PDB file of C-alpha atoms in Angstrom:
ATOM      1  CA  LYS A   1      20.473 -10.144 -13.593  1.00 91.00           C
ATOM      2  CA  LEU A   2      18.952  -7.024 -14.683  1.00 92.00           C
ATOM      3  CA  ASN A   3      20.667  -4.848 -11.942  1.00 93.00           C
ATOM      4  CA  ALA A   4      24.131  -6.797 -12.464  1.00 92.00           C
ATOM      5  CA  ARG A   5      23.976  -5.854 -15.916  1.00 94.00           C
ATOM      6  CA  LEU A   6      23.172  -2.414 -15.431  1.00 93.00           C
ATOM      7  CA  ILE A   7      26.101  -1.856 -12.714  1.00 92.00           C
ATOM      8  CA  ASN A   8      28.363  -2.925 -15.542  1.00 93.00           C
ATOM      9  CA  HIS A   9      27.674   0.181 -17.592  1.00 94.00           C
ATOM     10  CA  ALA A  10      26.629   2.898 -14.703  1.00 93.00           C
ATOM     11  CA  ARG A  11      26.924   3.728 -11.474  1.00 92.00           C
ATOM     12  CA  GLU A  12      23.943   3.149  -8.793  1.00 90.00           C
ATOM     13  CA  GLN A  13      23.800   6.722  -8.631  1.00 89.00           C
ATOM     14  CA  GLN A  14      23.215   7.292 -12.100  1.00 91.00           C
ATOM     15  CA  ILE A  15      20.362   4.850 -12.480  1.00 92.00           C
ATOM     16  CA  PHE A  16      16.586   6.090 -11.720  1.00 93.00           C
ATOM     17  CA  ARG A  17      14.442   3.320 -11.102  1.00 93.00           C
ATOM     18  CA  ILE A  18      10.695   4.789 -11.785  1.00 91.00           C
ATOM     19  CA  ASP A  19       7.826   3.749  -9.145  1.00 90.00           C
ATOM     20  CA  HIS A  20       5.124   6.277 -10.308  1.00 88.00           C
ATOM     21  CA  TYR A  21       3.510   5.904  -7.178  1.00 88.00           C
ATOM     22  CA  LEU A  22       6.371   7.543  -5.575  1.00 89.00           C
ATOM     23  CA  GLY A  23       5.743  10.904  -7.475  1.00 87.00           C
ATOM     24  CA  LYS A  24       2.271  11.540  -5.866  1.00 86.00           C
ATOM     25  CA  GLU A  25       2.015  13.984  -3.785  1.00 85.00           C
ATOM     26  CA  THR A  26      -0.363  12.040  -1.251  1.00 87.00           C
ATOM     27  CA  VAL A  27       2.156   9.039  -1.217  1.00 89.00           C
ATOM     28  CA  GLN A  28       5.392  11.682  -0.680  1.00 87.00           C
ATOM     29  CA  ASN A  29       3.077  13.532   2.126  1.00 89.00           C
ATOM     30  CA  ILE A  30       3.261  10.273   4.225  1.00 92.00           C
ATOM     31  CA  MET A  31       6.544  10.825   5.375  1.00 91.00           C
ATOM     32  CA  MET A  32       6.259  14.365   6.112  1.00 91.00           C
ATOM     33  CA  PHE A  33       2.640  13.788   7.886  1.00 92.00           C
ATOM     34  CA  ARG A  34       4.589  11.391  10.573  1.00 92.00           C
ATOM     35  CA  PHE A  35       7.813  12.868  11.113  1.00 93.00           C
ATOM     36  CA  SER A  36       6.261  16.494  11.446  1.00 92.00           C
ATOM     37  CA  ASN A  37       3.489  15.871  13.826  1.00 92.00           C
ATOM     38  CA  ALA A  38       4.501  14.965  17.215  1.00 91.00           C
ATOM     39  CA  VAL A  39       0.675  13.769  18.160  1.00 91.00           C
ATOM     40  CA  PHE A  40       0.859  10.963  15.746  1.00 91.00           C
ATOM     41  CA  GLU A  41       4.680   9.988  15.753  1.00 91.00           C
ATOM     42  CA  GLN A  42       4.521   9.430  19.326  1.00 91.00           C
ATOM     43  CA  LEU A  43       1.162   6.833  18.722  1.00 94.00           C
ATOM     44  CA  TRP A  44       2.794   5.292  15.586  1.00 95.00           C
ATOM     45  CA  ASN A  45       3.722   2.068  17.171  1.00 95.00           C
ATOM     46  CA  ARG A  46       2.797  -1.230  18.377  1.00 96.00           C
ATOM     47  CA  GLU A  47       1.822   0.075  21.672  1.00 95.00           C
ATOM     48  CA  ALA A  48      -0.822   2.165  19.901  1.00 95.00           C
ATOM     49  CA  ILE A  49      -1.803   0.668  16.717  1.00 96.00           C
ATOM     50  CA  GLU A  50      -3.871  -2.698  16.314  1.00 96.00           C
ATOM     51  CA  HIS A  51      -3.450  -2.988  12.520  1.00 97.00           C
ATOM     52  CA  VAL A  52      -2.620  -1.037   9.364  1.00 97.00           C
ATOM     53  CA  GLN A  53      -4.412  -1.325   6.485  1.00 97.00           C
ATOM     54  CA  ILE A  54      -3.161  -0.827   2.500  1.00 97.00           C
ATOM     55  CA  THR A  55      -5.667  -0.545  -0.234  1.00 96.00           C
ATOM     56  CA  VAL A  56      -5.352  -0.141  -3.963  1.00 95.00           C
ATOM     57  CA  SER A  57      -8.900  -1.033  -5.557  1.00 95.00           C
ATOM     58  CA  GLU A  58      -9.760  -0.246  -9.187  1.00 92.00           C
ATOM     59  CA  ASN A  59     -13.105  -0.463 -10.501  1.00 89.00           C
ATOM     60  CA  ILE A  60     -11.979  -1.306 -13.981  1.00 89.00           C
ATOM     61  CA  GLY A  61     -10.897  -4.702 -15.274  1.00 89.00           C
ATOM     62  CA  VAL A  62      -7.423  -5.151 -17.624  1.00 89.00           C
ATOM     63  CA  GLY A  63      -8.751  -3.678 -20.582  1.00 87.00           C
ATOM     64  CA  ASP A  64      -6.614  -3.661 -23.849  1.00 89.00           C
ATOM     65  CA  ARG A  65      -3.575  -4.878 -21.201  1.00 90.00           C
ATOM     66  CA  GLY A  66      -4.542  -8.754 -21.401  1.00 90.00           C
ATOM     67  CA  GLY A  67      -1.570  -9.978 -23.045  1.00 91.00           C
ATOM     68  CA  TYR A  68       0.681  -7.942 -20.651  1.00 92.00           C
ATOM     69  CA  PHE A  69      -1.415  -9.280 -17.564  1.00 92.00           C
ATOM     70  CA  GLU A  70      -1.341 -12.624 -18.640  1.00 93.00           C
ATOM     71  CA  GLU A  71       3.000 -12.146 -17.980  1.00 91.00           C
ATOM     72  CA  ALA A  72       2.559  -9.939 -14.587  1.00 91.00           C
ATOM     73  CA  GLY A  73      -0.681 -10.860 -12.645  1.00 93.00           C
ATOM     74  CA  THR A  74      -1.647  -8.532  -9.856  1.00 94.00           C
ATOM     75  CA  LEU A  75       1.451  -9.406  -7.577  1.00 95.00           C
ATOM     76  CA  ARG A  76       3.918  -8.574  -9.811  1.00 94.00           C
ATOM     77  CA  ASP A  77       2.066  -5.559 -11.298  1.00 93.00           C
ATOM     78  CA  MET A  78       0.917  -3.768  -7.943  1.00 94.00           C
ATOM     79  CA  VAL A  79       2.367  -5.598  -4.801  1.00 95.00           C
ATOM     80  CA  GLN A  80       5.981  -5.900  -5.427  1.00 93.00           C
ATOM     81  CA  ASN A  81       6.150  -2.079  -6.382  1.00 92.00           C
ATOM     82  CA  HIS A  82       3.108   0.456  -5.338  1.00 93.00           C
ATOM     83  CA  LEU A  83       2.226  -1.350  -2.053  1.00 96.00           C
ATOM     84  CA  LEU A  84       5.344  -2.502  -1.066  1.00 96.00           C
ATOM     85  CA  GLN A  85       6.890   1.030  -1.704  1.00 94.00           C
ATOM     86  CA  ILE A  86       3.898   2.176   0.516  1.00 95.00           C
ATOM     87  CA  LEU A  87       4.533  -0.018   3.284  1.00 97.00           C
ATOM     88  CA  SER A  88       7.795   0.719   3.303  1.00 96.00           C
ATOM     89  CA  LEU A  89       7.135   4.591   3.931  1.00 95.00           C
ATOM     90  CA  VAL A  90       4.229   4.038   6.497  1.00 96.00           C
ATOM     91  CA  GLY A  91       6.419   1.927   8.489  1.00 96.00           C
ATOM     92  CA  MET A  92      10.076   3.433   8.422  1.00 95.00           C
ATOM     93  CA  GLU A  93      11.875   4.561  10.889  1.00 96.00           C
ATOM     94  CA  PRO A  94      13.000   8.238  10.886  1.00 94.00           C
ATOM     95  CA  PRO A  95      16.061   8.759   8.414  1.00 94.00           C
ATOM     96  CA  VAL A  96      18.889  10.957   9.716  1.00 94.00           C
ATOM     97  CA  SER A  97      18.235  13.817   7.151  1.00 93.00           C
ATOM     98  CA  LEU A  98      16.184  14.325   3.942  1.00 89.00           C
ATOM     99  CA  GLU A  99      18.912  13.271   2.017  1.00 92.00           C
ATOM    100  CA  ALA A 100      18.132  10.267  -0.780  1.00 91.00           C
ATOM    101  CA  GLU A 101      20.538   7.860   0.640  1.00 92.00           C
ATOM    102  CA  ALA A 102      18.969   8.252   4.269  1.00 94.00           C
ATOM    103  CA  ILE A 103      15.286   7.840   3.315  1.00 94.00           C
ATOM    104  CA  ARG A 104      16.465   4.935   0.932  1.00 93.00           C
ATOM    105  CA  SER A 105      18.294   3.150   3.599  1.00 95.00           C
ATOM    106  CA  GLU A 106      15.525   3.336   5.971  1.00 95.00           C
ATOM    107  CA  LYS A 107      12.886   1.960   3.375  1.00 95.00           C
ATOM    108  CA  VAL A 108      15.387  -1.154   2.734  1.00 96.00           C
ATOM    109  CA  LYS A 109      15.487  -1.684   6.430  1.00 96.00           C
ATOM    110  CA  LEU A 110      11.729  -1.566   6.743  1.00 97.00           C
ATOM    111  CA  LEU A 111      11.202  -4.141   3.652  1.00 96.00           C
ATOM    112  CA  GLN A 112      14.143  -6.522   4.982  1.00 96.00           C
ATOM    113  CA  SER A 113      12.267  -6.574   8.576  1.00 97.00           C
ATOM    114  CA  ILE A 114       9.067  -8.044   6.508  1.00 97.00           C
ATOM    115  CA  ARG A 115       8.876 -11.995   8.371  1.00 96.00           C
ATOM    116  CA  PRO A 116       9.816 -14.371   5.308  1.00 94.00           C
ATOM    117  CA  LEU A 117       6.977 -16.175   4.118  1.00 94.00           C
ATOM    118  CA  THR A 118       7.409 -19.994   3.901  1.00 93.00           C
ATOM    119  CA  PRO A 119       4.442 -21.916   1.596  1.00 93.00           C
ATOM    120  CA  GLU A 120       2.781 -22.940   4.577  1.00 93.00           C
ATOM    121  CA  ASP A 121       2.403 -19.122   5.427  1.00 94.00           C
ATOM    122  CA  VAL A 122       1.346 -18.121   2.182  1.00 94.00           C
ATOM    123  CA  ALA A 123      -1.580 -20.600   2.264  1.00 93.00           C
ATOM    124  CA  GLN A 124      -3.104 -19.327   5.560  1.00 94.00           C
ATOM    125  CA  GLN A 125      -1.819 -15.431   4.955  1.00 95.00           C
ATOM    126  CA  VAL A 126      -2.580 -14.906   1.468  1.00 96.00           C
ATOM    127  CA  VAL A 127      -5.435 -14.765  -0.687  1.00 95.00           C
ATOM    128  CA  ARG A 128      -5.642 -14.738  -4.215  1.00 94.00           C
ATOM    129  CA  ALA A 129      -8.822 -14.768  -6.807  1.00 94.00           C
ATOM    130  CA  GLN A 130      -9.859 -13.861 -10.418  1.00 93.00           C
ATOM    131  CA  TYR A 131     -12.881 -11.383 -11.314  1.00 92.00           C
ATOM    132  CA  PHE A 132     -15.800 -13.028 -13.537  1.00 91.00           C
ATOM    133  CA  ALA A 133     -18.633 -11.794 -15.572  1.00 89.00           C
ATOM    134  CA  GLY A 134     -20.699  -9.575 -13.678  1.00 87.00           C
ATOM    135  CA  ASN A 135     -22.084  -6.278 -12.528  1.00 83.00           C
ATOM    136  CA  VAL A 136     -20.212  -3.623 -11.299  1.00 75.00           C
ATOM    137  CA  GLY A 137     -21.713   0.103 -10.656  1.00 73.00           C
ATOM    138  CA  GLY A 138     -24.516  -1.136 -13.111  1.00 80.00           C
ATOM    139  CA  ASN A 139     -22.000  -1.756 -16.353  1.00 82.00           C
ATOM    140  CA  VAL A 140     -22.074  -5.394 -17.248  1.00 87.00           C
ATOM    141  CA  ARG A 141     -18.463  -6.538 -17.558  1.00 88.00           C
ATOM    142  CA  VAL A 142     -16.866  -9.621 -18.645  1.00 91.00           C
ATOM    143  CA  GLY A 143     -15.175 -12.427 -17.001  1.00 91.00           C
ATOM    144  CA  TYR A 144     -10.936 -12.252 -17.086  1.00 92.00           C
ATOM    145  CA  ARG A 145     -10.934 -15.055 -18.973  1.00 93.00           C
ATOM    146  CA  GLN A 146     -12.978 -13.811 -21.731  1.00 91.00           C
ATOM    147  CA  GLU A 147     -10.868 -10.496 -21.728  1.00 91.00           C
ATOM    148  CA  ASP A 148      -8.982  -9.754 -25.161  1.00 91.00           C
ATOM    149  CA  LYS A 149      -5.800 -12.114 -25.396  1.00 92.00           C
ATOM    150  CA  VAL A 150      -6.269 -13.730 -21.723  1.00 92.00           C
ATOM    151  CA  ASP A 151      -6.155 -17.554 -21.971  1.00 91.00           C
ATOM    152  CA  SER A 152      -9.333 -19.272 -21.753  1.00 90.00           C
ATOM    153  CA  LYS A 153      -8.025 -21.417 -18.905  1.00 90.00           C
ATOM    154  CA  SER A 154      -5.712 -18.558 -17.140  1.00 91.00           C
ATOM    155  CA  ASN A 155      -4.928 -19.412 -13.851  1.00 91.00           C
ATOM    156  CA  VAL A 156      -3.394 -15.364 -13.344  1.00 93.00           C
ATOM    157  CA  GLU A 157      -4.781 -13.672 -10.390  1.00 94.00           C
ATOM    158  CA  THR A 158      -6.508 -10.134 -10.506  1.00 95.00           C
ATOM    159  CA  TYR A 159      -6.904  -9.834  -7.004  1.00 96.00           C
ATOM    160  CA  VAL A 160      -4.639 -10.309  -4.237  1.00 96.00           C
ATOM    161  CA  ALA A 161      -4.584  -9.995  -0.281  1.00 97.00           C
ATOM    162  CA  MET A 162      -2.350 -11.006   2.219  1.00 96.00           C
ATOM    163  CA  LYS A 163      -0.995 -10.261   6.046  1.00 97.00           C
ATOM    164  CA  LEU A 164       2.519  -9.036   6.738  1.00 97.00           C
ATOM    165  CA  PHE A 165       4.129  -9.008   9.891  1.00 97.00           C
ATOM    166  CA  VAL A 166       7.398  -6.496  10.359  1.00 97.00           C
ATOM    167  CA  ASP A 167       9.415  -8.343  13.259  1.00 96.00           C
ATOM    168  CA  ASN A 168      11.382  -4.847  14.408  1.00 95.00           C
ATOM    169  CA  TRP A 169      11.181  -3.232  17.819  1.00 95.00           C
ATOM    170  CA  ARG A 170       8.192  -0.528  16.505  1.00 96.00           C
ATOM    171  CA  TRP A 171       5.617  -3.067  14.687  1.00 97.00           C
ATOM    172  CA  SER A 172       6.397  -6.194  16.023  1.00 96.00           C
ATOM    173  CA  GLY A 173       3.149  -8.262  16.474  1.00 95.00           C
ATOM    174  CA  VAL A 174       1.257  -5.748  14.155  1.00 97.00           C
ATOM    175  CA  PRO A 175      -0.119  -6.813  11.348  1.00 97.00           C
ATOM    176  CA  PHE A 176      -0.569  -5.119   7.884  1.00 98.00           C
ATOM    177  CA  TYR A 177      -3.038  -5.790   5.553  1.00 98.00           C
ATOM    178  CA  LEU A 178      -2.466  -5.325   1.683  1.00 97.00           C
ATOM    179  CA  ARG A 179      -4.974  -6.011  -0.590  1.00 97.00           C
ATOM    180  CA  THR A 180      -5.177  -4.845  -4.629  1.00 96.00           C
ATOM    181  CA  GLY A 181      -7.532  -5.565  -7.306  1.00 95.00           C
ATOM    182  CA  LYS A 182      -9.328  -4.778 -10.493  1.00 93.00           C
ATOM    183  CA  ASN A 183     -12.989  -4.909 -11.308  1.00 91.00           C
ATOM    184  CA  LEU A 184     -13.908  -3.999  -7.790  1.00 91.00           C
ATOM    185  CA  PRO A 185     -16.634  -1.958  -6.814  1.00 87.00           C
ATOM    186  CA  LEU A 186     -14.898   1.315  -5.763  1.00 88.00           C
ATOM    187  CA  ARG A 187     -11.915   3.001  -7.354  1.00 91.00           C
ATOM    188  CA  ALA A 188      -9.613   3.991  -3.994  1.00 92.00           C
ATOM    189  CA  SER A 189      -6.263   3.892  -2.768  1.00 93.00           C
ATOM    190  CA  GLU A 190      -5.758   4.183   1.061  1.00 95.00           C
ATOM    191  CA  VAL A 191      -3.811   3.478   4.064  1.00 96.00           C
ATOM    192  CA  ARG A 192      -5.985   2.997   7.219  1.00 96.00           C
ATOM    193  CA  VAL A 193      -4.428   3.103  10.760  1.00 96.00           C
ATOM    194  CA  GLN A 194      -6.405   1.459  13.519  1.00 95.00           C
ATOM    195  CA  PHE A 195      -5.542   2.298  16.559  1.00 95.00           C
ATOM    196  CA  ARG A 196      -6.226  -0.138  19.604  1.00 91.00           C
ATOM    197  CA  PRO A 197      -9.681  -0.094  21.768  1.00 86.00           C
ATOM    198  CA  THR A 198      -9.857   1.699  25.123  1.00 81.00           C
ATOM    199  CA  PRO A 199     -10.439  -0.900  27.732  1.00 78.00           C
ATOM    200  CA  ASN A 200     -14.171  -1.706  28.028  1.00 70.00           C
ATOM    201  CA  VAL A 201     -15.138  -0.747  31.345  1.00 66.00           C
ATOM    202  CA  LEU A 202     -17.086   2.634  30.908  1.00 68.00           C
ATOM    203  CA  PHE A 203     -19.100   1.984  27.681  1.00 65.00           C
ATOM    204  CA  ALA A 204     -19.364  -1.514  27.904  1.00 61.00           C
ATOM    205  CA  LYS A 205     -23.164  -1.538  27.282  1.00 66.00           C
ATOM    206  CA  GLN A 206     -22.367   0.750  23.705  1.00 65.00           C
ATOM    207  CA  ALA A 207     -22.482  -1.928  20.741  1.00 62.00           C
ATOM    208  CA  ASP A 208     -21.361   0.080  18.282  1.00 70.00           C
ATOM    209  CA  LEU A 209     -18.487   1.980  20.069  1.00 76.00           C
ATOM    210  CA  GLN A 210     -15.547   1.878  17.068  1.00 83.00           C
ATOM    211  CA  PRO A 211     -11.992   2.258  17.613  1.00 88.00           C
ATOM    212  CA  ASN A 212     -10.219   5.497  16.465  1.00 90.00           C
ATOM    213  CA  ALA A 213      -8.899   5.269  13.046  1.00 95.00           C
ATOM    214  CA  LEU A 214      -6.502   7.644  10.758  1.00 95.00           C
ATOM    215  CA  THR A 215      -7.108   7.196   6.700  1.00 95.00           C
ATOM    216  CA  LEU A 216      -4.708   8.814   4.652  1.00 94.00           C
ATOM    217  CA  ARG A 217      -6.431   8.798   1.059  1.00 93.00           C
ATOM    218  CA  LEU A 218      -4.185   8.965  -1.844  1.00 89.00           C
ATOM    219  CA  GLN A 219      -6.463   9.124  -4.597  1.00 85.00           C
ATOM    220  CA  PRO A 220      -9.132  10.367  -5.310  1.00 86.00           C
ATOM    221  CA  ASN A 221     -10.324  13.021  -2.982  1.00 85.00           C
ATOM    222  CA  GLU A 222      -6.989  13.164  -1.669  1.00 87.00           C
ATOM    223  CA  GLY A 223      -6.812  14.108   2.112  1.00 89.00           C
ATOM    224  CA  ILE A 224      -6.506  12.552   5.912  1.00 93.00           C
ATOM    225  CA  PHE A 225      -9.541  11.411   8.204  1.00 93.00           C
ATOM    226  CA  LEU A 226      -9.674  10.886  11.933  1.00 93.00           C
ATOM    227  CA  ARG A 227     -12.084   8.844  13.339  1.00 91.00           C
ATOM    228  CA  PHE A 228     -13.104   9.497  16.885  1.00 87.00           C
ATOM    229  CA  ASN A 229     -16.439   8.968  18.989  1.00 83.00           C
ATOM    230  CA  GLY A 230     -18.219  11.615  20.049  1.00 82.00           C
ATOM    231  CA  LYS A 231     -21.222  11.929  22.051  1.00 80.00           C
ATOM    232  CA  VAL A 232     -24.625  12.486  20.228  1.00 82.00           C
ATOM    233  CA  PRO A 233     -26.799  15.830  21.688  1.00 86.00           C
ATOM    234  CA  GLY A 234     -29.307  15.076  23.927  1.00 82.00           C
ATOM    235  CA  ASN A 235     -30.054  13.608  27.543  1.00 78.00           C
ATOM    236  CA  SER A 236     -28.584  10.027  26.641  1.00 76.00           C
ATOM    237  CA  MET A 237     -25.264   8.959  26.540  1.00 75.00           C
ATOM    238  CA  GLU A 238     -25.252   7.422  23.079  1.00 76.00           C
ATOM    239  CA  ILE A 239     -21.720   7.547  21.440  1.00 80.00           C
ATOM    240  CA  ARG A 240     -21.489   7.938  17.968  1.00 78.00           C
ATOM    241  CA  PRO A 241     -18.270   8.071  15.347  1.00 82.00           C
ATOM    242  CA  VAL A 242     -17.531  11.441  13.885  1.00 86.00           C
ATOM    243  CA  ARG A 243     -14.616  12.334  11.557  1.00 88.00           C
ATOM    244  CA  MET A 244     -12.433  15.216  11.077  1.00 91.00           C
ATOM    245  CA  TYR A 245     -11.661  15.693   7.305  1.00 91.00           C
ATOM    246  CA  PHE A 246      -8.448  17.486   5.826  1.00 90.00           C
ATOM    247  CA  GLY A 247      -8.744  17.706   1.900  1.00 86.00           C
ATOM    248  CA  TYR A 248      -5.931  18.582  -0.257  1.00 83.00           C
ATOM    249  CA  ASP A 249      -8.094  21.001  -2.630  1.00 82.00           C
ATOM    250  CA  THR A 250      -9.816  22.412  -0.135  1.00 83.00           C
ATOM    251  CA  GLU A 251      -6.375  23.403   2.279  1.00 81.00           C
ATOM    252  CA  PHE A 252      -4.321  24.059  -0.939  1.00 80.00           C
ATOM    253  CA  GLY A 253      -6.381  24.716  -4.040  1.00 75.00           C
ATOM    254  CA  ALA A 254      -3.118  24.629  -6.129  1.00 63.00           C
ATOM    255  CA  TYR A 255      -2.153  22.477  -9.120  1.00 63.00           C
ATOM    256  CA  THR A 256      -0.460  19.568  -8.247  1.00 71.00           C
ATOM    257  CA  PRO A 257       1.809  17.794 -10.712  1.00 75.00           C
ATOM    258  CA  GLU A 258       1.559  14.466 -12.258  1.00 82.00           C
ATOM    259  CA  ALA A 259       3.153  11.830 -11.161  1.00 85.00           C
ATOM    260  CA  TYR A 260       5.814  11.229 -13.547  1.00 89.00           C
ATOM    261  CA  GLU A 261       6.190  15.224 -14.093  1.00 90.00           C
ATOM    262  CA  ARG A 262       7.655  15.112 -10.992  1.00 89.00           C
ATOM    263  CA  LEU A 263       9.747  12.255 -11.052  1.00 91.00           C
ATOM    264  CA  LEU A 264      10.905  13.192 -14.390  1.00 92.00           C
ATOM    265  CA  LEU A 265      12.290  16.414 -13.295  1.00 92.00           C
ATOM    266  CA  GLU A 266      13.928  14.969 -10.128  1.00 91.00           C
ATOM    267  CA  ALA A 267      15.872  12.526 -12.519  1.00 92.00           C
ATOM    268  CA  MET A 268      17.367  15.398 -14.676  1.00 92.00           C
ATOM    269  CA  GLU A 269      18.339  17.167 -11.555  1.00 92.00           C
ATOM    270  CA  GLY A 270      19.862  13.997 -10.219  1.00 91.00           C
ATOM    271  CA  ASP A 271      17.792  13.921  -6.934  1.00 91.00           C
ATOM    272  CA  ALA A 272      17.212  10.201  -6.336  1.00 91.00           C
ATOM    273  CA  THR A 273      14.864  10.454  -3.113  1.00 91.00           C
ATOM    274  CA  LEU A 274      11.952   9.142  -5.113  1.00 91.00           C
ATOM    275  CA  PHE A 275      13.456   6.564  -6.857  1.00 92.00           C
ATOM    276  CA  ILE A 276      14.167   3.061  -6.022  1.00 92.00           C
ATOM    277  CA  ARG A 277      17.709   1.433  -5.298  1.00 92.00           C
ATOM    278  CA  ARG A 278      19.045  -1.765  -5.935  1.00 94.00           C
ATOM    279  CA  ASP A 279      18.839  -3.609  -2.867  1.00 93.00           C
ATOM    280  CA  GLU A 280      15.406  -2.013  -2.164  1.00 94.00           C
ATOM    281  CA  VAL A 281      14.251  -3.388  -5.447  1.00 94.00           C
ATOM    282  CA  GLU A 282      15.667  -6.759  -4.970  1.00 95.00           C
ATOM    283  CA  THR A 283      14.118  -7.130  -1.444  1.00 95.00           C
ATOM    284  CA  ALA A 284      10.860  -6.532  -2.518  1.00 95.00           C
ATOM    285  CA  TRP A 285      10.877  -9.057  -5.465  1.00 95.00           C
ATOM    286  CA  GLN A 286      12.676 -11.380  -2.654  1.00 95.00           C
ATOM    287  CA  ILE A 287       8.820 -10.750  -1.024  1.00 95.00           C
ATOM    288  CA  VAL A 288       6.848 -11.588  -3.709  1.00 95.00           C
ATOM    289  CA  ASP A 289       8.838 -14.564  -5.313  1.00 94.00           C
ATOM    290  CA  ASP A 290       8.088 -16.584  -1.545  1.00 94.00           C
ATOM    291  CA  ILE A 291       4.835 -15.813  -2.268  1.00 95.00           C
ATOM    292  CA  ARG A 292       4.676 -17.520  -6.054  1.00 93.00           C
ATOM    293  CA  ALA A 293       6.703 -20.280  -4.644  1.00 92.00           C
ATOM    294  CA  GLY A 294       4.131 -20.692  -2.221  1.00 91.00           C
ATOM    295  CA  TRP A 295       1.578 -20.951  -4.796  1.00 90.00           C
ATOM    296  CA  SER A 296       3.616 -23.261  -7.451  1.00 80.00           C
ATOM    297  CA  ASP A 297       1.265 -24.413  -9.468  1.00 64.00           C
ATOM    298  CA  THR A 298      -2.048 -24.595  -7.321  1.00 70.00           C
ATOM    299  CA  PRO A 299      -5.146 -23.852  -9.507  1.00 67.00           C
ATOM    300  CA  LEU A 300      -6.850 -20.851  -9.121  1.00 68.00           C
ATOM    301  CA  SER A 301     -10.954 -21.152  -8.354  1.00 55.00           C
ATOM    302  CA  ASN A 302     -13.022 -19.046 -10.707  1.00 46.00           C
ATOM    303  CA  ARG A 303     -16.757 -18.753 -10.677  1.00 43.00           C
ATOM    304  CA  GLU A 304     -18.412 -19.112 -14.156  1.00 37.00           C
TER     305      GLU A 304
END
């Protein structure tokens, strides 16, 4: 309804829907990293990748936003926009150019390829929870239902985890795990791409042989980590996982604009690359609405 109303007063090219995550340098780098490095792009498919994890965890509660959160919940506050935008960049096909419409069209195609969730799928593939009173990092925290402006019997989720499938040629059968929540032990936003393990033949006796994994750390400590296995020095054939690390601060050491700085500048210049198109936002909402319909009025379990 809002999109239909807006389009009565402005053309789509004049509307800039902001998701501040798209203004983060590390999020913008996902596409550049994928399509400018042949060593990774050739592995970026179902043949080499076992699964993908997208995590946005926060170590704080809702604070003074309890009234807003009662209306939104984590699914609508974080998944519909931030996590699905990251997923679209991680999974999209190469655009025909770096023009705004070419990039946004590929993102829409990816979102449209996500397998729809029935209520039965939601029960099997989506988990929701609510934080309760306890200790986080040595600090005593109140439960969500004790936060200011929150209903003492609230059924609103503060944590969501889900398994999605993208039904296209590149990603068929590869699960994408999305999770986000508040009052968790660690503050971190990252994408982890886990590759398929090698055949268990030569190193069958190595109990801790881990598959290769690539982690794109979006915040904090922005960087890229590649985990692979290396031989421990000595006479044994012991193998241990090691990491290659690229850090933004170490490599570039330059000032990085805040997300809203970049987005406001792009809007003034009329560049829509980092903004969400109408069909894109409506497709993302459809995914979220299917999940909400699956939840219906099922009560949310809560430990006291």
